[in-house]
Amino acid sequence: MAVASITNPPAMKIVTYNVNGLRQRVSQHGSLRSLLNSLDADIICFQETKLSRQDLSVDLTMAEGYEGFVSCTRTSTKGRSGYSGVATFCRVNSVFSSDEVALPLDAEEGFTGLLEQSGNGRTIMRDVLLDMPMVVEGEEVTKEELLKVDSEGRCLITDHGHFVIFNLYGPRAVDDDNERLRFKLIFFMMLQKRWEFLLSQGKRIIVLGDLNIAPAAIDRCDAEPGFERNKFRKWLRSLLKESGGPFFDVFRGKHPNRTEAYTCFSARIGAEEFNYGSRIDHILVAGSCLHPADDSDDHNFFGCHVEECDIMAQFKRGNLDNTSKWKGGRATKLEGSDHIPVYAILTDVPNLHVHNTPSLAVRYIPEVRGWQPTIVSFLTKREDFSITKYPGMSESVATINAVECGVTGLNVGATSRQHGYGPGFIGDETEKNLPKLKTEEVNSHAHCSPTVKKKARHNTRSQLTLRSFFQQSNSIASHRGCADTNTSSSSPGLLDAGMNKDNSSQTTEVVDRYPTGNAEDGACEVSESGIDTLVENQSDISGNLSFEKEKANIAALEWQRIQQKMKMSIPLCKGHKEPCVARCVKKEGPNIGRRFYVCARATGPASNPEANCGYFEWASVKYKRKER
């Protein structure tokens, strides 16, 4: 008897990526599926998607072969609406009855469950957080503050059986913004309480995403003395194994001494030019390994299951040979996020028991499910109508003609079959029950032309030639109120202009084409005096156009003169003797609105003479702040 071979489970790749706008990244790659495939991972965690619930649509959240989970900002605070947001996409073969580890057993949005968007998320523990009093800097955290933290769409939790993933977008806070500093403290305290409980239950934890914290000086390009004394950096380092904490910094664990390994760059100062950034995108892991072992020191999740971790430098913006000098801007706009993805590869992770997609999945979100209209919406308050097709007429033209004729309903069966819905679709049943349009109603529309006509625009920018006033029209005379005119009684001028003069019995129509004509006047002849008037009007219009063109040329020359004067007034930086770039103070304070000049080059290390020289000069004019 043949013995079945035992093979190890395939390796699993996990990626974290701050996309700086999911819509922009999807547009850059052509589709969501192309974006996901470019990362080539089993679990892909996005941050800063910048999507609100109203922005969710099929093209941004659903891709063949992937199951998606999203958390959107719900706050209406100025500057925060549609700002953050996270999303997790899992590459799976089946979303029902699957044993794949990538497909989560459960999913939850936020830390507290107050959003009430998760399924049976109580298995991941959320009630415990609400029952435990939390004090930040001497003040107890209120339920409203907890809800506010969850409402910015910064946390998405997925339980994959063998481990729980926290997909996070950590808040940013400057030193003088006390409100956001408290917000950030509450955010990370809630996070810590969640994983402490899970670890006490024997769970394995993977915390990943843009935490907006560079742990140590080696992770920052311009780290100054005292850089590591920041309370958030101290807190993050206290969680790591070397400080007695439960977590491994996966990248630093695999590359402990690598310098200039950054994941985020300031786009405003062209920091990619000289690799001048910081490492704030992380993958942290904690917990025991999946192997049966008693010695937890020698066997842990990082040591036994994390094979590799690195920064995906190929996603760095400006990886072109022609971008050697930034100088305040480039000829072409750089595509991509200001962050670089980070990946980790896990090994020896066995399959799970058979399970289905959690209810938090994108496929079950009403905003996404209702995005694509059903055939029923096309039948509301409409009548069934079989469109008369002329020989050689396409379906699209026939449909447009039906609308022009005043028909508000389409043949349901034909429409459903045209779009490939097939038998059994709701349209087949509806077709049998809808009342048929009366024959005389159908015939009343039979005069409609099988061609699509656009109404001509008559203005000074779209002038008609004189010949166009005498060309034969395909329109039926009764539509314009004109009587049929026999060519035998037409004037010689009309015949010379191209009217049919071979068949004297053929009736034609002269359509009123005067720019100011009235179709109800019934005037179907053009007199000699009318032609002279048209010629004179056309000459006047040509003169006006020449005058307008001359004015435009004068304006362009004046603008060039102003630009040249502005260029001459811009100072040169001291380091490179090159023209500076003008900036404006946007931060609240006494100098808001004031202009200044700085070196135009990209910011880089001070030791690099090609980088920004640090030149700064206030503009001579201080702009007054606009009253709102």
XYZ file of C-alpha atoms in Angstrom:
628
model
C 0.000 0.000 0.000
C 1.280 3.410 -0.949
C 1.866 5.814 1.908
C 0.749 9.389 1.404
C 3.655 11.790 1.553
C 3.616 14.401 4.299
C 4.464 17.871 3.069
C 5.037 21.033 5.067
C 2.443 23.803 4.725
C 3.404 26.437 2.133
C 5.015 29.658 3.306
C 2.705 32.588 4.025
C 3.570 36.178 3.086
C 2.148 39.145 5.000
C 2.521 42.747 3.786
C 1.826 46.095 5.447
C 1.570 49.175 3.211
C 0.462 52.759 3.853
C -1.051 53.489 0.438
C -1.692 57.216 1.052
C -5.071 56.967 -0.664
C -6.416 53.631 -1.919
C -8.261 55.245 -4.835
C -5.004 56.760 -6.125
C -3.117 53.473 -5.848
C -5.900 51.562 -7.640
C -5.834 54.166 -10.418
C -2.041 53.930 -10.614
C -2.089 50.135 -11.054
C -5.218 50.020 -13.214
C -7.355 47.948 -10.839
C -7.499 46.761 -7.251
C -6.605 43.248 -8.314
C -3.477 44.486 -10.137
C -2.436 46.418 -7.032
C -2.905 43.371 -4.803
C -1.161 41.053 -7.257
C 1.834 43.407 -7.422
C 2.395 42.820 -3.699
C 2.153 39.026 -4.140
C 1.081 38.258 -0.591
C -1.485 36.123 1.225
C -2.509 38.819 3.716
C -2.202 42.476 2.680
C -2.836 45.243 5.205
C -3.373 48.796 3.924
C -3.353 51.996 5.959
C -4.491 55.523 5.162
C -7.027 54.386 2.585
C -8.805 57.766 2.857
C -12.218 56.206 2.283
C -15.434 56.985 4.108
C -18.382 54.594 4.203
C -19.972 56.520 1.336
C -16.838 56.010 -0.802
C -16.957 52.212 -0.619
C -17.554 50.671 -4.019
C -16.902 47.389 -5.753
C -13.889 48.606 -7.725
C -12.120 49.813 -4.555
C -12.947 46.981 -2.159
C -13.551 43.746 -4.087
C -11.145 41.800 -6.292
C -11.327 38.293 -7.676
C -9.362 35.885 -5.513
C -9.318 38.176 -2.468
C -11.592 38.721 0.501
C -11.603 42.240 1.907
C -12.253 43.856 5.287
C -12.319 47.628 5.818
C -12.555 50.167 8.607
C -13.465 53.709 7.586
C -13.442 57.013 9.378
C -16.830 58.017 10.734
C -15.860 61.322 12.276
C -17.152 64.640 10.947
C -14.346 66.653 12.546
C -12.849 69.209 10.186
C -9.789 67.806 8.437
C -10.476 64.238 9.643
C -13.330 63.179 7.347
C -12.122 60.644 4.777
C -8.608 61.009 6.137
C -7.472 57.727 7.689
C -8.922 54.220 7.260
C -7.418 50.721 7.083
C -8.175 47.660 4.971
C -7.092 44.002 5.049
C -7.219 41.804 1.934
C -6.798 38.034 2.169
C -5.874 35.918 -0.857
C -8.041 32.795 -0.756
C -9.307 30.095 -3.083
C -12.718 29.917 -1.453
C -14.662 32.174 0.867
C -17.030 29.402 1.953
C -16.044 26.127 3.590
C -12.354 26.989 3.469
C -9.530 25.699 5.672
C -7.059 28.407 4.600
C -5.236 30.359 7.281
C -5.422 33.573 5.220
C -9.222 33.590 5.531
C -9.964 34.803 9.070
C -12.277 33.049 11.465
C -13.486 36.378 12.795
C -12.958 40.087 12.183
C -13.577 43.208 14.213
C -13.468 46.938 13.517
C -11.940 49.092 16.243
C -10.833 48.229 19.780
C -14.021 48.498 21.794
C -16.878 47.064 19.712
C -18.769 50.332 20.160
C -19.058 50.680 16.392
C -21.235 47.535 16.372
C -19.961 46.494 12.966
C -18.315 43.183 13.819
C -19.942 39.786 13.737
C -19.426 37.626 16.804
C -16.305 39.632 17.683
C -16.768 38.787 21.361
C -14.530 35.781 20.731
C -11.669 38.248 20.270
C -12.625 39.978 23.530
C -13.918 43.500 23.418
C -16.194 43.700 26.457
C -13.237 43.322 28.811
C -11.805 46.618 27.585
C -15.006 48.473 28.458
C -15.153 46.893 31.907
C -11.570 47.861 32.778
C -11.182 51.497 33.925
C -8.425 53.319 32.025
C -6.610 56.401 33.258
C -4.443 58.577 31.006
C -2.232 61.199 32.678
C -4.383 61.244 35.799
C -7.736 61.500 34.005
C -10.133 58.592 33.483
C -10.959 57.865 29.872
C -14.636 58.327 29.055
C -16.775 56.163 26.809
C -17.044 59.102 24.405
C -13.253 59.224 24.089
C -13.128 55.495 23.384
C -15.739 55.864 20.671
C -13.861 58.832 19.196
C -10.688 56.744 18.871
C -12.577 53.918 17.145
C -14.428 56.353 14.852
C -11.319 57.354 12.892
C -10.970 53.946 11.239
C -7.497 53.194 12.588
C -7.826 49.586 13.751
C -8.920 46.352 12.076
C -8.523 43.022 13.890
C -8.659 39.645 12.149
C -8.426 36.306 13.945
C -6.670 33.697 11.799
C -6.841 30.900 14.361
C -3.125 30.456 14.900
C -2.599 34.203 15.345
C -4.504 37.503 15.577
C -3.522 40.425 13.326
C -3.893 44.067 14.407
C -3.857 46.245 11.263
C -3.147 49.737 12.636
C -2.757 53.302 11.451
C -1.245 55.087 14.429
C -2.245 58.732 14.981
C 0.242 61.547 14.570
C 0.536 64.279 17.189
C 2.907 67.227 17.518
C 4.275 68.276 20.889
C 2.101 71.380 21.305
C -1.221 69.719 20.392
C -2.475 68.436 23.738
C -5.768 67.147 22.357
C -4.125 64.900 19.761
C -1.432 63.837 22.226
C -4.135 62.540 24.572
C -5.863 60.894 21.612
C -2.635 59.102 20.702
C -2.049 57.975 24.284
C -5.561 56.528 24.523
C -5.105 54.772 21.170
C -1.960 52.904 22.232
C -3.235 52.174 25.736
C -6.359 50.566 24.259
C -4.124 48.556 21.934
C -1.930 47.389 24.792
C -4.881 46.276 26.921
C -6.272 44.280 24.004
C -3.092 42.341 23.270
C -2.295 41.818 26.959
C -5.624 40.040 27.381
C -5.115 37.975 24.213
C -1.608 36.938 25.241
C -2.965 35.871 28.633
C -5.380 33.615 26.738
C -2.497 31.955 24.875
C -3.066 33.806 21.598
C -0.247 34.764 19.231
C -0.247 38.416 18.184
C 0.932 40.185 15.034
C 0.807 43.986 15.272
C 1.572 45.676 11.980
C 0.991 48.915 10.123
C 2.039 52.542 10.153
C 2.495 53.225 13.873
C 3.914 56.726 13.260
C 6.724 55.933 15.703
C 10.406 55.452 14.864
C 11.663 53.347 17.819
C 15.324 54.371 17.935
C 17.842 56.790 16.466
C 18.931 54.178 13.911
C 15.414 54.362 12.463
C 15.482 58.109 11.767
C 17.613 60.043 9.280
C 17.968 63.220 11.321
C 17.773 61.900 14.879
C 18.898 64.625 17.271
C 20.258 64.217 20.797
C 17.411 63.189 23.066
C 15.472 61.676 20.182
C 14.895 58.417 22.048
C 13.546 60.153 25.158
C 10.200 60.768 23.486
C 7.507 58.994 25.551
C 5.997 57.143 22.597
C 9.397 55.826 21.489
C 10.160 54.767 25.034
C 6.797 53.006 25.237
C 7.353 51.142 21.951
C 10.861 50.018 22.943
C 9.526 48.819 26.311
C 7.369 46.296 24.450
C 10.329 44.640 22.710
C 12.141 41.524 23.916
C 15.430 43.312 24.523
C 13.622 45.559 27.009
C 11.773 42.703 28.679
C 8.592 43.010 26.620
C 6.713 40.260 24.743
C 7.247 41.486 21.155
C 9.886 41.039 18.479
C 10.501 43.841 15.988
C 10.637 41.473 13.029
C 12.652 43.690 10.674
C 15.198 44.674 13.307
C 15.344 41.075 14.504
C 16.411 39.946 11.011
C 18.579 43.018 10.272
C 19.823 44.304 13.633
C 22.544 46.604 12.313
C 21.180 47.818 9.001
C 21.236 51.606 8.698
C 19.341 53.923 6.337
C 16.470 51.429 6.249
C 13.501 53.756 5.992
C 9.863 53.217 5.027
C 8.460 56.767 4.912
C 9.658 59.896 3.111
C 8.339 63.441 3.040
C 7.017 64.113 -0.446
C 6.974 67.879 0.133
C 10.761 68.118 0.474
C 11.650 65.373 -2.035
C 13.164 63.202 0.691
C 13.319 60.109 -1.527
C 16.101 61.778 -3.498
C 18.691 61.131 -0.785
C 16.935 58.326 1.134
C 16.119 60.798 3.871
C 13.283 59.242 5.848
C 12.231 57.215 8.872
C 11.152 53.647 9.697
C 7.639 53.949 11.098
C 5.989 50.971 9.347
C 6.437 47.872 11.494
C 5.617 44.196 11.920
C 5.719 43.056 15.562
C 5.035 39.481 16.698
C 4.529 37.915 20.131
C 3.544 34.513 21.486
C 4.639 30.895 21.548
C 5.412 28.782 18.536
C 3.032 26.238 17.022
C 5.351 23.307 17.765
C 4.793 21.163 20.883
C 7.580 22.298 23.229
C 8.036 23.098 26.880
C 10.919 25.563 26.648
C 9.316 28.887 25.656
C 12.693 30.648 25.535
C 13.970 28.470 22.723
C 10.631 28.133 20.987
C 8.667 31.254 20.153
C 6.613 32.475 17.217
C 9.376 34.707 15.862
C 12.169 32.152 16.081
C 10.210 29.193 14.734
C 7.893 30.724 12.137
C 9.301 34.044 10.825
C 11.622 33.210 7.956
C 12.295 36.659 6.493
C 11.322 40.311 6.745
C 12.384 43.226 4.574
C 11.413 46.538 2.996
C 10.034 46.317 -0.563
C 12.285 49.007 -2.035
C 10.928 48.449 -5.559
C 7.842 50.439 -4.512
C 9.905 53.497 -3.678
C 8.908 56.559 -5.687
C 11.403 58.039 -8.099
C 13.303 54.873 -8.947
C 14.307 56.475 -12.254
C 17.715 57.460 -13.599
C 16.529 60.926 -14.639
C 15.650 62.058 -11.100
C 19.191 62.707 -9.866
C 18.416 66.302 -8.923
C 15.143 67.414 -7.394
C 15.572 71.225 -7.393
C 12.070 72.015 -6.189
C 10.203 69.727 -8.559
C 10.446 67.222 -11.370
C 9.300 67.310 -14.949
C 6.917 64.410 -14.338
C 4.772 63.744 -11.301
C 5.969 60.773 -9.293
C 3.359 58.099 -8.767
C 3.062 56.047 -5.651
C 2.741 56.421 -1.909
C 5.185 58.276 0.320
C 5.573 54.959 2.200
C 7.233 51.680 1.183
C 5.637 48.282 1.929
C 7.201 45.893 4.448
C 6.766 42.124 4.218
C 7.301 39.102 6.434
C 7.266 35.416 5.474
C 5.862 32.815 7.876
C 6.558 29.089 7.638
C 5.145 25.902 9.159
C 1.676 27.334 9.737
C -0.847 24.472 9.371
C -4.323 24.787 7.925
C -7.395 25.531 10.029
C -10.685 23.737 10.401
C -13.255 24.447 7.704
C -14.837 27.885 8.150
C -16.619 30.664 6.259
C -15.972 34.367 5.732
C -16.822 36.539 8.778
C -19.795 38.870 8.512
C -17.581 41.981 8.575
C -16.327 41.162 5.072
C -16.784 43.750 2.347
C -19.192 41.478 0.462
C -21.714 41.940 3.281
C -21.422 45.733 3.671
C -24.634 47.454 2.456
C -22.734 50.402 0.937
C -20.878 47.971 -1.335
C -23.676 45.490 -1.933
C -26.071 48.262 -2.946
C -23.589 49.932 -5.283
C -24.569 47.800 -8.283
C -28.244 48.290 -9.242
C -30.460 45.301 -9.910
C -32.735 44.917 -12.919
C -35.723 45.730 -10.717
C -34.508 49.336 -10.391
C -34.751 49.726 -14.164
C -38.394 48.591 -14.175
C -39.770 50.930 -11.529
C -42.588 53.103 -12.934
C -41.813 52.000 -16.471
C -43.660 50.152 -19.207
C -42.428 47.275 -21.307
C -41.599 48.191 -24.878
C -40.117 46.123 -27.698
C -37.824 48.423 -29.642
C -38.233 48.403 -33.401
C -34.837 47.640 -34.889
C -34.032 48.890 -38.348
C -31.797 46.768 -40.599
C -28.187 47.164 -39.550
C -29.065 49.146 -36.425
C -27.045 48.374 -33.288
C -28.658 47.747 -29.916
C -27.177 50.947 -28.488
C -28.604 53.101 -31.290
C -32.009 51.462 -30.946
C -31.980 52.197 -27.251
C -31.142 55.867 -27.822
C -33.914 56.162 -30.415
C -36.386 54.721 -27.953
C -35.471 57.424 -25.468
C -35.779 60.147 -28.129
C -39.232 58.884 -29.006
C -40.380 59.204 -25.402
C -40.285 55.505 -24.555
C -39.372 55.064 -20.901
C -39.224 51.284 -20.709
C -37.165 48.568 -22.410
C -37.824 44.973 -23.291
C -36.848 43.285 -20.046
C -36.098 39.902 -21.480
C -33.889 41.327 -24.207
C -32.081 43.556 -21.759
C -31.374 40.782 -19.276
C -30.131 38.452 -21.990
C -27.993 41.200 -23.506
C -26.157 41.628 -20.191
C -25.722 37.900 -19.753
C -28.043 37.315 -16.803
C -29.461 34.150 -18.363
C -32.450 32.008 -17.416
C -33.746 32.227 -13.917
C -32.832 35.891 -13.566
C -35.513 38.097 -12.095
C -35.986 39.819 -15.446
C -37.315 36.622 -17.069
C -40.142 36.354 -14.575
C -40.905 40.064 -14.681
C -41.170 40.007 -18.459
C -44.104 37.612 -18.282
C -46.044 39.771 -15.833
C -45.516 43.259 -17.279
C -48.397 44.627 -19.416
C -47.666 44.768 -23.120
C -47.710 48.139 -24.847
C -50.632 48.600 -27.187
C -50.013 48.251 -30.908
C -51.185 51.768 -31.658
C -48.741 53.116 -29.037
C -45.905 51.305 -30.759
C -46.942 52.593 -34.165
C -47.122 56.144 -32.850
C -43.350 55.985 -32.401
C -42.606 54.363 -35.735
C -41.749 57.736 -37.311
C -38.648 58.070 -35.202
C -35.418 58.261 -37.146
C -32.968 55.359 -36.729
C -30.051 57.775 -36.378
C -28.844 59.718 -33.395
C -28.980 63.492 -33.858
C -27.251 66.117 -31.801
C -28.616 69.612 -31.514
C -26.308 72.053 -33.251
C -24.699 74.741 -31.178
C -24.831 78.197 -32.717
C -22.452 80.712 -31.215
C -19.420 82.737 -32.130
C -17.119 79.837 -31.384
C -18.842 77.330 -33.700
C -19.694 79.222 -36.905
C -21.550 77.662 -39.816
C -20.348 78.173 -43.367
C -22.634 79.762 -45.947
C -22.955 76.439 -47.784
C -24.332 74.770 -44.682
C -27.474 76.928 -44.936
C -28.426 75.260 -48.208
C -27.460 71.619 -47.662
C -30.266 69.117 -47.844
C -31.468 67.905 -44.432
C -32.479 64.341 -43.590
C -35.109 65.577 -41.139
C -38.779 65.158 -41.931
C -40.405 68.474 -42.774
C -43.366 67.982 -40.491
C -41.034 67.977 -37.497
C -39.925 71.555 -38.242
C -43.261 72.973 -39.420
C -42.104 73.355 -43.039
C -44.166 72.400 -46.108
C -42.668 70.217 -48.830
C -40.989 72.248 -51.563
C -40.674 71.057 -55.169
C -37.222 71.481 -56.666
C -38.698 72.673 -59.959
C -39.815 75.871 -58.208
C -36.541 76.384 -56.409
C -34.508 79.437 -57.204
C -31.318 79.080 -59.306
C -29.289 80.116 -56.326
C -30.528 77.155 -54.378
C -29.821 74.769 -57.241
C -26.273 76.078 -57.591
C -25.747 75.601 -53.887
C -26.086 71.845 -54.213
C -29.835 71.043 -54.229
C -31.031 68.003 -56.200
C -32.087 69.112 -59.687
C -32.207 65.786 -61.511
C -35.613 64.544 -60.384
C -38.260 67.247 -60.625
C -40.845 65.133 -58.804
C -38.623 64.605 -55.745
C -39.655 66.688 -52.755
C -37.078 68.180 -50.480
C -36.970 70.351 -47.427
C -35.111 73.523 -46.637
C -34.464 73.505 -42.924
C -34.301 76.785 -41.103
C -30.632 77.042 -40.139
C -30.443 80.680 -39.135
C -28.667 81.025 -35.788
C -31.578 83.162 -34.543
C -34.319 81.505 -36.525
C -37.578 80.212 -35.024
C -38.733 76.785 -36.129
C -42.343 77.800 -35.573
C -42.168 80.607 -38.208
C -42.491 78.080 -41.025
C -39.984 80.023 -43.161
C -38.497 77.593 -45.660
C -36.884 79.936 -48.183
C -33.711 81.979 -48.080
C -33.794 85.289 -49.900
C -30.882 87.080 -51.588
C -30.995 89.803 -48.951
C -30.789 87.124 -46.266
C -27.608 85.765 -47.871
C -26.046 89.232 -47.940
C -26.902 89.728 -44.288
C -25.311 86.418 -43.384
C -22.119 87.328 -45.247
C -21.943 90.673 -43.456
C -22.538 89.030 -40.063
C -19.844 86.453 -40.761
C -17.368 89.215 -41.601
C -18.201 91.061 -38.373
C -17.733 87.895 -36.340
C -14.364 87.219 -37.982
C -13.298 90.717 -37.020
C -14.388 90.154 -33.444
C -12.445 86.909 -33.295
C -9.297 88.645 -34.535
C -9.741 91.327 -31.879
C -10.208 88.716 -29.147
C -7.102 86.849 -30.343
C -5.083 90.052 -30.203
C -6.288 90.726 -26.646
C -5.284 87.184 -25.625
C -1.803 87.670 -27.052
C -1.387 90.937 -25.144
C -2.503 89.263 -21.916
C -0.032 86.409 -22.453
C 2.837 88.833 -23.010
C 1.889 90.776 -19.886
C 1.804 87.568 -17.821
C 5.242 86.594 -19.142
C 6.537 90.012 -18.111
C 5.109 89.570 -14.583
C 6.628 86.090 -14.287
C 10.014 87.379 -15.396
C 9.839 90.168 -12.816
C 8.886 87.682 -10.104
C 11.765 85.424 -11.118
C 14.211 88.312 -10.864
C 12.942 89.101 -7.331
C 13.446 85.540 -6.029
C 16.659 85.300 -3.990
C 19.435 82.797 -4.617
C 20.300 80.257 -1.955
C 23.750 80.657 -0.405
C 24.822 77.054 -0.799
C 24.182 76.492 -4.524
C 23.525 80.009 -5.905
C 20.257 78.735 -7.346
C 16.779 80.372 -7.281
C 14.853 79.533 -4.111
C 11.246 78.380 -3.950
C 8.519 80.365 -2.215
C 6.559 78.828 0.648
C 3.786 80.069 2.914
C 3.308 79.535 6.654
C 0.162 77.445 7.184
C 0.551 76.679 10.882
C -1.600 78.652 13.284
C 0.332 81.448 14.942
C 1.532 85.018 14.470
C 3.230 84.228 11.127
C 0.360 82.392 9.445
C 0.045 83.472 5.840
C 3.543 84.924 5.707
C 5.686 83.975 2.718
C 9.308 82.862 2.840
C 12.005 81.464 0.548
C 14.007 78.257 0.995
C 16.532 76.278 -0.984
C 14.757 74.442 -3.802
C 16.733 71.209 -3.558
C 15.589 68.018 -1.888
C 16.350 67.618 1.787
C 19.123 65.189 2.634
C 21.973 64.580 5.053
C 23.882 67.711 6.030
C 27.116 66.011 4.931
C 25.859 65.780 1.322
C 26.650 69.023 -0.605
C 24.072 68.101 -3.275
C 21.242 68.183 -0.744
C 19.251 71.165 0.526
C 21.630 73.770 1.970
C 19.126 74.921 4.579
C 18.830 78.501 3.266
C 15.845 80.461 4.629
C 14.668 84.045 4.073
C 11.416 85.809 4.899
C 9.642 87.546 2.017
C 9.462 91.323 2.316
C 5.645 91.407 2.296
C 3.655 89.871 5.130
C 0.282 88.697 3.912
C -2.719 89.383 6.100
C -4.731 86.425 7.247
C -8.061 86.135 5.453
C -11.085 86.528 7.667
C -13.440 83.578 7.447
